[in-house]
Coordinates of C-alpha atoms and ligand atoms in Angstrom, one line a residue:
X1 CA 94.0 23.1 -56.8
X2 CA 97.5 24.2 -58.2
X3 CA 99.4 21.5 -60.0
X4 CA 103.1 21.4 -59.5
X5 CA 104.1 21.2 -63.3
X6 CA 107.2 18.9 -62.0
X7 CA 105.0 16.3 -61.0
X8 CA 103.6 14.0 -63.6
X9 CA 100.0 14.2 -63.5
X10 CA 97.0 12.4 -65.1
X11 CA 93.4 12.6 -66.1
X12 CA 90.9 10.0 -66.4
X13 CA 90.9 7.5 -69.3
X14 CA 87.3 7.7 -70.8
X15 CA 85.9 6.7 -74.1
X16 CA 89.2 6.4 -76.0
X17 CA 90.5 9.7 -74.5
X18 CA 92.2 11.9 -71.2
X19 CA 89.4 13.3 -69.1
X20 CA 89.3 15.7 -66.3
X21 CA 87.3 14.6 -63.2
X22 CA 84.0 16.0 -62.7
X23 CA 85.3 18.2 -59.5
X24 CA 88.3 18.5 -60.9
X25 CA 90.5 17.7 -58.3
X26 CA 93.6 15.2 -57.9
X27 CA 95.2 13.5 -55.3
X28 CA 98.8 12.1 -54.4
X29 CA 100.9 9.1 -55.9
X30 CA 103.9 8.3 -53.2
X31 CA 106.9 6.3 -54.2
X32 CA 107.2 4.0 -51.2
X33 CA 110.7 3.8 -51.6
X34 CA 111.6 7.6 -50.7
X35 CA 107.7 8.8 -49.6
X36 CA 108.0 11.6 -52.0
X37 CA 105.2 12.1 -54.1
X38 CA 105.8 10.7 -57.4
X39 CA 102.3 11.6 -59.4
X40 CA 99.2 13.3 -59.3
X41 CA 96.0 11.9 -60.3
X42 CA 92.2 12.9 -60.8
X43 CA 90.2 11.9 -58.3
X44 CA 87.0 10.3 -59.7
X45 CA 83.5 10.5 -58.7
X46 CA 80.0 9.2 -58.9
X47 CA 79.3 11.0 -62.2
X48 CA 82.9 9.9 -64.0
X49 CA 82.2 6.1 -63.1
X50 CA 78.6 7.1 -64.9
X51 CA 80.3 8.7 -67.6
X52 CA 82.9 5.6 -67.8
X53 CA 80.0 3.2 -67.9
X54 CA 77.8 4.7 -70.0
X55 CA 81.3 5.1 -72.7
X56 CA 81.7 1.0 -72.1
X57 CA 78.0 0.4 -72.5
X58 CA 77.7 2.2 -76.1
X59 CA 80.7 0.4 -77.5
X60 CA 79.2 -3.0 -75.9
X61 CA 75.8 -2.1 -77.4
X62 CA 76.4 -0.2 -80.7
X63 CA 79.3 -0.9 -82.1
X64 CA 81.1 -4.2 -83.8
X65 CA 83.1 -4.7 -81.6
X66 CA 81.2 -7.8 -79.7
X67 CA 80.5 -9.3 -83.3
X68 CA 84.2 -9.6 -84.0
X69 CA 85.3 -13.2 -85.9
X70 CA 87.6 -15.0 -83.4
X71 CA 90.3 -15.0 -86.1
X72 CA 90.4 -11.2 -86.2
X73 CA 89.7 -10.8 -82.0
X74 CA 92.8 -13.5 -81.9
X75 CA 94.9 -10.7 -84.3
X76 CA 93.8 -7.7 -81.6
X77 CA 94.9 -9.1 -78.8
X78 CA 98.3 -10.2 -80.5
X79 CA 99.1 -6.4 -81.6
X80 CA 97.9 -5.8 -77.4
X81 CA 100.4 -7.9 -76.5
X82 CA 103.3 -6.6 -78.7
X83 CA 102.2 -2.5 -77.7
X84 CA 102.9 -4.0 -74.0
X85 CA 106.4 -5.1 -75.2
X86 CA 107.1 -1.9 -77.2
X87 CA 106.3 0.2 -73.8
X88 CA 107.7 -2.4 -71.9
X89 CA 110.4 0.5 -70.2
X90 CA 107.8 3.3 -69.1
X91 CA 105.3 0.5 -67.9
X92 CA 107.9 -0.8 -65.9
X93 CA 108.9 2.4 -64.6
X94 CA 105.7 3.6 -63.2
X95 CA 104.7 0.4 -62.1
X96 CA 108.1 0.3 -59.7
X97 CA 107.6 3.9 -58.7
X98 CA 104.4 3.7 -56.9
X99 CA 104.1 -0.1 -56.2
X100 CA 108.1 -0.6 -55.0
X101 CA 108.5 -3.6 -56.9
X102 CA 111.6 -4.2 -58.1
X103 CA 112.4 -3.2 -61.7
X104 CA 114.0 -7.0 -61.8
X105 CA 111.1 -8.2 -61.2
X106 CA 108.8 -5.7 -63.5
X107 CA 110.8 -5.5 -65.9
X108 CA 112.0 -9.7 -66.7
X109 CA 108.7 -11.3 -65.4
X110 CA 105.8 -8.7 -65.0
X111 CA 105.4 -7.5 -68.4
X112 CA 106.5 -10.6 -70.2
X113 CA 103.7 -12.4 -68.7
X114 CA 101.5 -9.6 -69.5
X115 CA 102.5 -9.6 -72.9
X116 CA 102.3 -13.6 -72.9
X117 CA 98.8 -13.7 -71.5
X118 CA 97.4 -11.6 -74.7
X119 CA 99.0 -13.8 -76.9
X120 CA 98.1 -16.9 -75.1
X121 CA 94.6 -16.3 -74.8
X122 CA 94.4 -14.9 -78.6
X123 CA 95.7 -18.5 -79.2
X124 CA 92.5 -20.0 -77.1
X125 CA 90.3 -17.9 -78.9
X126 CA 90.7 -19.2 -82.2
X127 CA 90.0 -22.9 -81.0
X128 CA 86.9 -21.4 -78.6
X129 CA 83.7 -23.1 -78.7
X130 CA 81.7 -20.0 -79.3
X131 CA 79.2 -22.2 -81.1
X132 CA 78.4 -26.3 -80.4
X133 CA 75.7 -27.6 -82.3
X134 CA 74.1 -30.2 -80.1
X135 CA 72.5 -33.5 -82.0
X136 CA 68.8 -33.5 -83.2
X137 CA 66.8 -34.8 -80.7
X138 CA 64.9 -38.1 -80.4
X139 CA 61.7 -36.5 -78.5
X140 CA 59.3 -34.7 -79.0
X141 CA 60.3 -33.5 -82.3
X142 CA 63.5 -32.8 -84.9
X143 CA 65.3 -29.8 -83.9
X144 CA 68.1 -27.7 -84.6
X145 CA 70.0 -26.9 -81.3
X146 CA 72.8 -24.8 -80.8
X147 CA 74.8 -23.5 -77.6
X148 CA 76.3 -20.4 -78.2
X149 CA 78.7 -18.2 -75.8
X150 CA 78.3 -14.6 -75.8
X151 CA 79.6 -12.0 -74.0
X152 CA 78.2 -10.4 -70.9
X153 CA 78.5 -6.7 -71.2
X154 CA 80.0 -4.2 -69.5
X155 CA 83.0 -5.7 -67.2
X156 CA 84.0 -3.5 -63.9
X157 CA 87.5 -4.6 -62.6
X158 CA 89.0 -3.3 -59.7
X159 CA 92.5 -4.1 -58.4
X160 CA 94.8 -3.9 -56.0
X161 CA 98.1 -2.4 -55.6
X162 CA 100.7 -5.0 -55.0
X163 CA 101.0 -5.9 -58.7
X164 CA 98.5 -3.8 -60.1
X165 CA 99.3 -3.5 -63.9
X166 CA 99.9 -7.7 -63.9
X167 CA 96.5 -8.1 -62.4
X168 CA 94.6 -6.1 -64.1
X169 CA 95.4 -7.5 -67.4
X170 CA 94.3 -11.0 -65.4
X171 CA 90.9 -9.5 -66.0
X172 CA 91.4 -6.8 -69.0
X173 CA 92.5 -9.7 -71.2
X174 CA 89.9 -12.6 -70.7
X175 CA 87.4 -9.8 -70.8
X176 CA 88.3 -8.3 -74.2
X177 CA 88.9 -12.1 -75.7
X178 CA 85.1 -12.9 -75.2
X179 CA 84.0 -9.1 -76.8
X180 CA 83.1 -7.4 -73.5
X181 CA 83.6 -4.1 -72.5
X182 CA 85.7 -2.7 -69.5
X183 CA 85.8 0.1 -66.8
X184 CA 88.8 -0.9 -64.0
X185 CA 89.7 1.1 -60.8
X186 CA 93.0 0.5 -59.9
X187 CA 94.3 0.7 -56.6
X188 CA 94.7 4.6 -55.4
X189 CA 98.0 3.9 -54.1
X190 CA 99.4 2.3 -58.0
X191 CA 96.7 3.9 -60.4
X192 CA 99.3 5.4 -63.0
X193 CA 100.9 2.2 -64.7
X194 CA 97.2 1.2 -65.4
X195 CA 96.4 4.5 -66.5
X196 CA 99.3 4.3 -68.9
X197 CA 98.2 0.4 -70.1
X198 CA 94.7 1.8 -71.3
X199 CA 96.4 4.5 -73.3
X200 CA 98.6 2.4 -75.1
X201 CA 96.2 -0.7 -75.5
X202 CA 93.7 1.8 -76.8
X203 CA 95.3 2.7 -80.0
X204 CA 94.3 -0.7 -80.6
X205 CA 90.4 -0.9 -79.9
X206 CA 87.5 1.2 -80.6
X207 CA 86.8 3.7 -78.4
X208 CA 84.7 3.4 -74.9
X209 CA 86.2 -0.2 -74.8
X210 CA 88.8 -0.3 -72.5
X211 CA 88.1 3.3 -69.7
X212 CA 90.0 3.5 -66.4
X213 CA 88.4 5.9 -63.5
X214 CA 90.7 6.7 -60.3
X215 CA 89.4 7.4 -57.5
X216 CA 88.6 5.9 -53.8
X217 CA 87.2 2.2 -53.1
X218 CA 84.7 4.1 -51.4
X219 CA 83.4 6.1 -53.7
X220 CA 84.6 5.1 -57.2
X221 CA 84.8 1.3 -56.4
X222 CA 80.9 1.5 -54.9
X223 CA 79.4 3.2 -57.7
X224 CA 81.3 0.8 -59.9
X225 CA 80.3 -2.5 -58.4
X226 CA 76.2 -0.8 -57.6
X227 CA 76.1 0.8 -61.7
X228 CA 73.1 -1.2 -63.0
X229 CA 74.9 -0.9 -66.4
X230 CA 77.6 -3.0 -65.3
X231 CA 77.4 -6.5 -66.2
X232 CA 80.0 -8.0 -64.3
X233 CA 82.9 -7.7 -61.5
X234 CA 86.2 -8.8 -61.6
X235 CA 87.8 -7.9 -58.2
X236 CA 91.1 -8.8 -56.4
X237 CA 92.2 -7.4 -53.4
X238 CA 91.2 -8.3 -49.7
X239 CA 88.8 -10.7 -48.3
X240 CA 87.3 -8.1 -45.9
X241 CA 86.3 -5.6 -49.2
X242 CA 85.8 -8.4 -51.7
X243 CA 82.5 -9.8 -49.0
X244 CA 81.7 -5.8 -49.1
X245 CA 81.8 -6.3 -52.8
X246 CA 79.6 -9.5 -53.2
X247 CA 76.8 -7.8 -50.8
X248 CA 77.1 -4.8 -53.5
X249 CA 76.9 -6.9 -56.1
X250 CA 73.5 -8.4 -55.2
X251 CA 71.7 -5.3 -55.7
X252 CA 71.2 -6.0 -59.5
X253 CA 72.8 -10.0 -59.4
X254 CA 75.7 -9.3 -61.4
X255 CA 78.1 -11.8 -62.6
X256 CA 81.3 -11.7 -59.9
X257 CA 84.7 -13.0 -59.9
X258 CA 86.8 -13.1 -56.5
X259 CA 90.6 -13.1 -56.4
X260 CA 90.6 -12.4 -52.6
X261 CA 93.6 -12.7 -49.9
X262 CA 95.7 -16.1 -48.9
X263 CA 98.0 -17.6 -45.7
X264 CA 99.4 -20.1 -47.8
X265 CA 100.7 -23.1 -46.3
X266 CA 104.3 -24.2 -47.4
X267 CA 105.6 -27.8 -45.8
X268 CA 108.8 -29.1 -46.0
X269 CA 108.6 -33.0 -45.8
X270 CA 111.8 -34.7 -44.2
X271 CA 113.0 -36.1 -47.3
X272 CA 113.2 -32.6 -48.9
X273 CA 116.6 -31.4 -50.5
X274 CA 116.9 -28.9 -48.2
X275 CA 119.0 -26.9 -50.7
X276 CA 116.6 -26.2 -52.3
X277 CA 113.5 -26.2 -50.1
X278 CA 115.2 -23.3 -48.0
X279 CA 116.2 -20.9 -50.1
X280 CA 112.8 -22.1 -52.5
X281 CA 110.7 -21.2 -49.1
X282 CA 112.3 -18.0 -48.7
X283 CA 111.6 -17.3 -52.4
X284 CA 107.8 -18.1 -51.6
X285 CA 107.3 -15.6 -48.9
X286 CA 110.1 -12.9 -49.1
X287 CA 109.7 -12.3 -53.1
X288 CA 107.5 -8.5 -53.2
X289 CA 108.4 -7.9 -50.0
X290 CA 106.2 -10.6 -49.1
X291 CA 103.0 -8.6 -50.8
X292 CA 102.0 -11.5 -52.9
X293 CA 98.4 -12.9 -52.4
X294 CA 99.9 -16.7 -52.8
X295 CA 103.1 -15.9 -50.6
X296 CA 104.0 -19.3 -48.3
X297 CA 103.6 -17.6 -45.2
X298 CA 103.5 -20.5 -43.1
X299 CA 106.3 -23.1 -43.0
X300 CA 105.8 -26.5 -41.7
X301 CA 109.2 -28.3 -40.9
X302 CA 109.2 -31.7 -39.1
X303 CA 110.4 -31.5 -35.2
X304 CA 113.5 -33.3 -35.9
X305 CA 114.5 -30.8 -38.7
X306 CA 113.2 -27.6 -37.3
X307 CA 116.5 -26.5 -35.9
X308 CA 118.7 -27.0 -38.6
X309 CA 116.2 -25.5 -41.0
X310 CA 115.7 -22.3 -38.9
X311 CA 119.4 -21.6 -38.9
X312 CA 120.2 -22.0 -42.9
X313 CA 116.6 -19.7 -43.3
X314 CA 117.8 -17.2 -40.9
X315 CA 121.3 -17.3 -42.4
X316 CA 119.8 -16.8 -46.3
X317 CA 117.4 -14.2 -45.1
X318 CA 120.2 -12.2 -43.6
X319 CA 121.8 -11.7 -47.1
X320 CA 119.0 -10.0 -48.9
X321 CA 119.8 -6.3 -49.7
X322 CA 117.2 -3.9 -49.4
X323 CA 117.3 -0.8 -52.1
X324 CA 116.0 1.3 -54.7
X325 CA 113.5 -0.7 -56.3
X326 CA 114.7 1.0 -59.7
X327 CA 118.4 -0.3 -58.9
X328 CA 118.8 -3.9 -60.7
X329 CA 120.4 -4.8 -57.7
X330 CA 117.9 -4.6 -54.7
X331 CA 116.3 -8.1 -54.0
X332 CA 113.9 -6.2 -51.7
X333 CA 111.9 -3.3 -52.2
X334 CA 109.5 -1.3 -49.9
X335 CA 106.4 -2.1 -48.7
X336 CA 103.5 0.1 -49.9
X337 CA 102.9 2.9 -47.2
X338 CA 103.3 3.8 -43.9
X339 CA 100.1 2.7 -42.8
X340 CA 101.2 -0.8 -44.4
X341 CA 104.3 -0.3 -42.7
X342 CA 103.0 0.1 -39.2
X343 CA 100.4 -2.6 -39.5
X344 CA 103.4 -5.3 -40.5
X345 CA 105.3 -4.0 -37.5
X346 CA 101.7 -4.2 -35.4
X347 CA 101.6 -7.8 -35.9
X348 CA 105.3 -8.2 -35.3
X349 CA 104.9 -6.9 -31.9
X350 CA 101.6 -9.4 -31.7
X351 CA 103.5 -12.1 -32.5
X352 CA 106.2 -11.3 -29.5
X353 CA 102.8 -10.7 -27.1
X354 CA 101.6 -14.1 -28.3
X355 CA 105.1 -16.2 -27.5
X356 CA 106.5 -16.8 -31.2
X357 CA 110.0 -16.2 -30.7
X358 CA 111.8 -13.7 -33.3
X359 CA 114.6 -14.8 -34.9
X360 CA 115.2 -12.3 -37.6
X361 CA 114.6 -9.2 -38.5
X362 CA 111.3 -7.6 -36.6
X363 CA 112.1 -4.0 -37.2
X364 CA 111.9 -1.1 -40.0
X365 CA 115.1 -1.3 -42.1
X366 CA 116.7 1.8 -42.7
X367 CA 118.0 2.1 -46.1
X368 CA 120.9 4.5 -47.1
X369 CA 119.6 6.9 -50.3
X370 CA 115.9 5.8 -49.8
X371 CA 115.2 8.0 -46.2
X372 CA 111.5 8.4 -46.2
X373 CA 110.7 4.9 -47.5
X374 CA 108.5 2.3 -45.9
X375 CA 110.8 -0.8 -45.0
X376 CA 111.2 -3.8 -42.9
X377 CA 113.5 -6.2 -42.3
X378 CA 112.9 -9.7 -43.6
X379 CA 111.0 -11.1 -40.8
X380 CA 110.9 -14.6 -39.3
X381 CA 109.0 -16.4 -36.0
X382 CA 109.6 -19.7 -34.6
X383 CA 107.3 -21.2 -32.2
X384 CA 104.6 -20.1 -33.6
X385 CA 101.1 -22.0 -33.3
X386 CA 98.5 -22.5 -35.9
X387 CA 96.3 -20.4 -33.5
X388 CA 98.2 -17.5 -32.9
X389 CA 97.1 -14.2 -34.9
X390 CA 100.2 -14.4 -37.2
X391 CA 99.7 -17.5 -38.6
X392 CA 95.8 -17.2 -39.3
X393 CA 95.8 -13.4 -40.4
X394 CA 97.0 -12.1 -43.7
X395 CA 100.3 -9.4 -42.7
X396 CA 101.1 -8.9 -46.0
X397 CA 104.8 -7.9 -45.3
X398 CA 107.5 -9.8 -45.1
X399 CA 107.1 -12.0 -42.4
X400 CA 107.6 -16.1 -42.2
X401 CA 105.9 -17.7 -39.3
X402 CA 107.8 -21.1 -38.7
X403 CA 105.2 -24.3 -36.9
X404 CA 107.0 -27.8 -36.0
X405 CA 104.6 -30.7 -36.9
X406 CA 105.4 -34.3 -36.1
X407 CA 103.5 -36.5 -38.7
X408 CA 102.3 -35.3 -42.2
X409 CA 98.6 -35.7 -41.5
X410 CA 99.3 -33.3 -38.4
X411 CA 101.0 -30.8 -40.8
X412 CA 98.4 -30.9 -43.5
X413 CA 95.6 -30.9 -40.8
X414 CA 97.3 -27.3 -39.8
X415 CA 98.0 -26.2 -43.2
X416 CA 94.5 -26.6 -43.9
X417 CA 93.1 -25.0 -40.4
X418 CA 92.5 -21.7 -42.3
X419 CA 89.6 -19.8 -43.8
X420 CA 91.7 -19.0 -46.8
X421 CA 92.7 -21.4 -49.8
X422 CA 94.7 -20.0 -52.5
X423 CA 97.9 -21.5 -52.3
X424 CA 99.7 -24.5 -50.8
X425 CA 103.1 -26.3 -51.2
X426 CA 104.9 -29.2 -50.5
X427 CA 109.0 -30.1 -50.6
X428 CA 110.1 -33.6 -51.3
X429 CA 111.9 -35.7 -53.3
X430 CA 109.2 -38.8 -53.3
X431 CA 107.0 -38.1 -55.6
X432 CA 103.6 -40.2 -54.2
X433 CA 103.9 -38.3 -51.3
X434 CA 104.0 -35.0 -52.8
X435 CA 100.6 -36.1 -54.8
X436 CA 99.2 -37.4 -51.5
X437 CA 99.7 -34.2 -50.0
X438 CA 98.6 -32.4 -52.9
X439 CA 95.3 -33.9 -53.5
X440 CA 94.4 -33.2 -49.7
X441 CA 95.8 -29.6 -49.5
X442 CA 92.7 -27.4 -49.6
X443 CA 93.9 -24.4 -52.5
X444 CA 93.4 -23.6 -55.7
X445 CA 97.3 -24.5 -56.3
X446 CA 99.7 -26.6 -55.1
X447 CA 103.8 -26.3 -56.1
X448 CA 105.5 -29.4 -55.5
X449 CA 109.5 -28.1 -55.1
X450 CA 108.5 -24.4 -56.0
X451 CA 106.6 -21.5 -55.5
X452 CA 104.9 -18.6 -57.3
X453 CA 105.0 -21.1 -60.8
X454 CA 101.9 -19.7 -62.1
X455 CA 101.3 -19.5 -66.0
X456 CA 99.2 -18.2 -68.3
X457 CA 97.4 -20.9 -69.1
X458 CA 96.5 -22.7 -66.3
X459 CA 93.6 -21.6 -63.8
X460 CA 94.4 -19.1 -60.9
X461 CA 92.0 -18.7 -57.9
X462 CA 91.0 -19.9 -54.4
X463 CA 89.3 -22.1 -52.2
X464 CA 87.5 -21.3 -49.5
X465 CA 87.0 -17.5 -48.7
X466 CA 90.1 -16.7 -51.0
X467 CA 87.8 -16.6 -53.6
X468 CA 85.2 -17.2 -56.5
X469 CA 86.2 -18.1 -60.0
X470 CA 89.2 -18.8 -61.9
X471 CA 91.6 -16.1 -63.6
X472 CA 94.2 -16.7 -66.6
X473 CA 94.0 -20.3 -68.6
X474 CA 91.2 -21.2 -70.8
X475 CA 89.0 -21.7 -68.0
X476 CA 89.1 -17.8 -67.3
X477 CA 87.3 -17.1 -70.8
X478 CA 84.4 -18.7 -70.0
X479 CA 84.1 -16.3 -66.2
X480 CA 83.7 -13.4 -69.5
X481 CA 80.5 -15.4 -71.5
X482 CA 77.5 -16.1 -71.3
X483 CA 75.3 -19.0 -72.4
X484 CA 72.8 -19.0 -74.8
X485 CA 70.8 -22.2 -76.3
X486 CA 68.8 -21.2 -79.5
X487 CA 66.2 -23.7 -80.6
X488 CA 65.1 -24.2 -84.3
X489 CA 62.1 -26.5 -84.6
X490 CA 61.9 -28.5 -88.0
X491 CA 58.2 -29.6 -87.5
X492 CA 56.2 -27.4 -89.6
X493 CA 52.8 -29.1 -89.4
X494 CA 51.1 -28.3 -86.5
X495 CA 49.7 -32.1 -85.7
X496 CA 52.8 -33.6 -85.7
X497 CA 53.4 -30.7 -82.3
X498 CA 51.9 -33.2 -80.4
X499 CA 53.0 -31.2 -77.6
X500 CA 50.9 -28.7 -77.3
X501 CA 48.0 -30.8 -76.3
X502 CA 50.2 -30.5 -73.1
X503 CA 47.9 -26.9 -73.1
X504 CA 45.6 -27.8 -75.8
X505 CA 43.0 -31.0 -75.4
X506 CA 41.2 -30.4 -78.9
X507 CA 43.3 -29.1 -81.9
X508 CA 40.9 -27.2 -84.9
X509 CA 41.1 -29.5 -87.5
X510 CA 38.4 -27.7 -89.6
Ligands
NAP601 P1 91.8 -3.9 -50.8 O1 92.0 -3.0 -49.7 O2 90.8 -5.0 -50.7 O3 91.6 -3.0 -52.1 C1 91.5 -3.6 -53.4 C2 90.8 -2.7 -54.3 O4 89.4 -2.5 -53.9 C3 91.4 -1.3 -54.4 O5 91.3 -0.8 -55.7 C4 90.5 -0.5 -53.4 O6 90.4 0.9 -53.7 C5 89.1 -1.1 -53.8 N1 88.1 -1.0 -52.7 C6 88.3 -0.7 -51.4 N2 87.1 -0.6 -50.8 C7 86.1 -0.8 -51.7 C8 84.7 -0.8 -51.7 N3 84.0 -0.6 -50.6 N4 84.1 -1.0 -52.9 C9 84.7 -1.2 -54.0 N5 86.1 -1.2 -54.1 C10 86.8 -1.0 -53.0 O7 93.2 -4.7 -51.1 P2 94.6 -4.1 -51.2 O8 94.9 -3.6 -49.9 O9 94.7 -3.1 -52.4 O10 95.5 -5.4 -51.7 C11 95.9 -6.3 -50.8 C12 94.9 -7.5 -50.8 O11 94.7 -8.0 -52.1 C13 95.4 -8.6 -50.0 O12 94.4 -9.2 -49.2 C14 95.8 -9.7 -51.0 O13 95.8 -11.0 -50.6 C15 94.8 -9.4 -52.1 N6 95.3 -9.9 -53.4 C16 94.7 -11.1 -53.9 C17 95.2 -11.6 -55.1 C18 94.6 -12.8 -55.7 O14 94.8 -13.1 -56.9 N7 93.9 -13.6 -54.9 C19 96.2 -10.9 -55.8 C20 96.8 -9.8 -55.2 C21 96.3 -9.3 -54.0 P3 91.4 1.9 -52.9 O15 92.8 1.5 -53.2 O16 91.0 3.2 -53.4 O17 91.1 1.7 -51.4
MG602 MG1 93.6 -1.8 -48.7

């Protein structure tokens, strides 16, 4: 297949180098914001994930690199973090020009939080309990006893593309901290900032550590998750492929971490400062274009409130400018494709079948200088019900669904009538009532006055079926170990063993 020598192109990322695919063929990047293609890139089979795996296994198996002292694994993933910063522009770049995220965004939180995460969890390292030495015990004998936490092998991660170079370090990080290995298949549609990560973070590690294989869910992302030399999964993405994934997974019982999809429930309690709730709640489900796992797409406003809230939302919302993600001045990006595109505007036209009335936006937003791209209008229904389709399924697009509720207990009985659990968030300004509601909100967070506050080192992850397992914080090292308890008798005699007459009911005492 010709190559267009314009178009940027890459290989695979195997054993510490480029590598061409097996068949040798490539296939399309788009830039969602003008539908022109914006990379090529090799299209991975069966045999590369093989090739991939077998490269991660070797460096897990035979090499130092899973013997490393936590002081100098802690001075590793410091230089990671500052070769993220010192690439921070062409990162950026190709993250923006296949996801649409803004460069705003990218650029002042995205790789900041990447670089941050590195240096956080080098910072947990050095104070990890990779060794606990437990007391002797009383019965039946002395002992020595430790608990020690090893790694587990050969890590697969596969991502998704909404912020595909943020989330795979969720996994890339916590898996290198504890010694592991790693193989990732990001997303087809935003493959070539994680290409470009595993390049520049390999200068740093032994080779067959960190290997990236592009390629289809289908294909690549099978033989990844079914490789019986793969320890381990890390997957984000949807709930629909991440129950495909678990199924996979049993095969050969491997270890397996869920990040999976959200409907988070956002309520505004009627002693909010609406000044902030509004524009806050916007915030929570417009940010990305709405493509954010943990965006509040459901707002709960009290009956005698809904009216005045609706107009201020509609009124904020009307003001966002759409753009060039690469322009420093676009609030709002693309979304992803034109399938993505047509499914948002699917459930739009759903929600008008179902009775939610439309009070803003509902169509594709034309955008002068980006003709070709995949836009829609910042989208927002009243009367909605908890039942209807676009308050129970994920859209993923920017689309608010607005539900009246009369007492708190009704709201927080809706906002939990979901399978998902990821997120969840309450407004108000008294401060037993926001940890009332926060203790019976069913998700793995809950912002009080905010949205999208996640850090590095607290857990991320869901409830429910929006997931298994915790990313980022300490509590994402141990999702990357393994635990071991090692024994040491100190009885040497065998009659003081009185134990074994448990099998033995004469001991040879001649
Ligand atoms: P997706 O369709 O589930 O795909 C995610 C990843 O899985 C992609 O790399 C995809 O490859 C791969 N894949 C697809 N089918 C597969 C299979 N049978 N076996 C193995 N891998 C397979 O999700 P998406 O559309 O990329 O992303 C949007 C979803 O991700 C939403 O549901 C969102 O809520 C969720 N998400 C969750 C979090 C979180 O932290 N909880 C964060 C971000 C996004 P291809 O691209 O080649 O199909
Ligand atoms: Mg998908």
């Amino acid at each position: 297949m010709a190559v267009n020598a314009d178009v940027m192109t890459f290989p695979l990322f195997i054993n510490g180098k480029w590598e061409q695919s097996g068949n040798q063929e490539f296939f399309d990047v788009f830039n969602p914001a003008n539908g022109e293609v914006a990379a090529r890139v090799a299209k991975g089979t069966k045999e590369d994930v093989d090739k991939a795996v077998t490269a991660a296994r070797e460096a897990f198996d035979h090499s130092d690199w899973k013997m490393m002292k936590p002081k100098e694994r802690s001075n590793v993933l410091h230089s990671l973090a500052r070769q993220i910063i010192a690439n921070a522009e062409e990162l950026a770049y190709l993250e923006s020009i296949s996801s649409g995220g803004t460069i705003r965004r990218i650029g002042s939180n995205d790789i900041l939080q990447m670089a941050d995460l590195f240096q956080t969890l080098a910072n947990f390292v050095l104070q990890y309990p990779f060794s606990e030495t437990l007391p002797s015990p009383p019965f039946p004998g002395p002992a020595h006893n430790f608990i020690w936490r090893e790694p587990i092998g050969v890590c697969a991660a596969i991502t998704p593309w909404n912020m595909p170079m943020l989330i795979a370090c969720w996994k890339i990080a916590p898996a290198l901290a504890m010694g592991n290995t790693v193989v990732i298949k990001p997303a087809s549609y935003t493959p070539l900032s994680t290409l470009k990560l595993a390049e520049i973070l390999s200068a740093e590690l032994p080779d067959g550590v960190l290997n990236v294989v592009t390629g289809s869910g289908s294909e690549v992302g099978e033989a990844l998750v079914s490789h019986p030399k793969v320890d381990k999964i890390a997957f984000t993405g949807s709930t629909e492929v991440g129950r495909k994934i678990m199924a996979l997974a049993a095969g050969t019982i491997k270890h397996t971490t869920l990040e999976l999809g959200g409907k988070s429930p956002n309520i505004i309690l009627e002693d909010a400062e609406l000044d902030i709730a509004i524009p806050g709640s916007l915030f929570g489900v417009f940010l990305h274009s709405g493509q954010l796992c943990e965006s509040g797409t459901r707002l709960f406003v009290p009956d005698h409130l809904h009216d005045i809230i609706v107009e201020k939302l509609v009124q904020l919302a009307s003001k966002l400018k759409p753009g060039n993600p690469l322009d420093s001045r676009t609030d709002m990006g693309p979304v992803i494709s034109k399938k993505q595109k047509e499914s948002i505007l699917a459930y739009i036209e759903e929600g008008k079948r179902e009775g939610a009335r439309l009070v803003c936006g509902g169509k594709e937003w034309s955008v002068p200088g980006c003709e070709g791209g995949h836009f829609i209008e910042p989208t927002i229904f009243t009367d909605v019900t908890n039942d209807m389709k676009i308050a129970q399924e994920e859209i993923f697009g920017p689309v608010l669904t607005v539900i009246r509720y009369s007492s708190v207990d009704e709201a927080i009985k809706m906002a939990n009538d979901t399978i998902y659990g990821l997120a969840a968030g309450v407004w108000t300004k008294d401060v037993n009532k926001a940890y009332k509601a926060a203790r019976e909100l069913q998700a793995g967070v809950v912002w009080i006055n905010d949205w999208h506050m996640l850090r590095n080192d607290a857990p991320f992850g869901g409830y429910k079926q929006s997931g298994i397992g915790r990313e980022m914080g300490k509590h994402s090292l141990d999702a990357y170990t393994q635990l071991k308890h090692v024994h040491t008798s100190m009885v040497p005699e065998i009659e003081h063993k009185s134990w074994y007459g448990l099998l033995f009911s004469e001991t040879d005492e001649g």
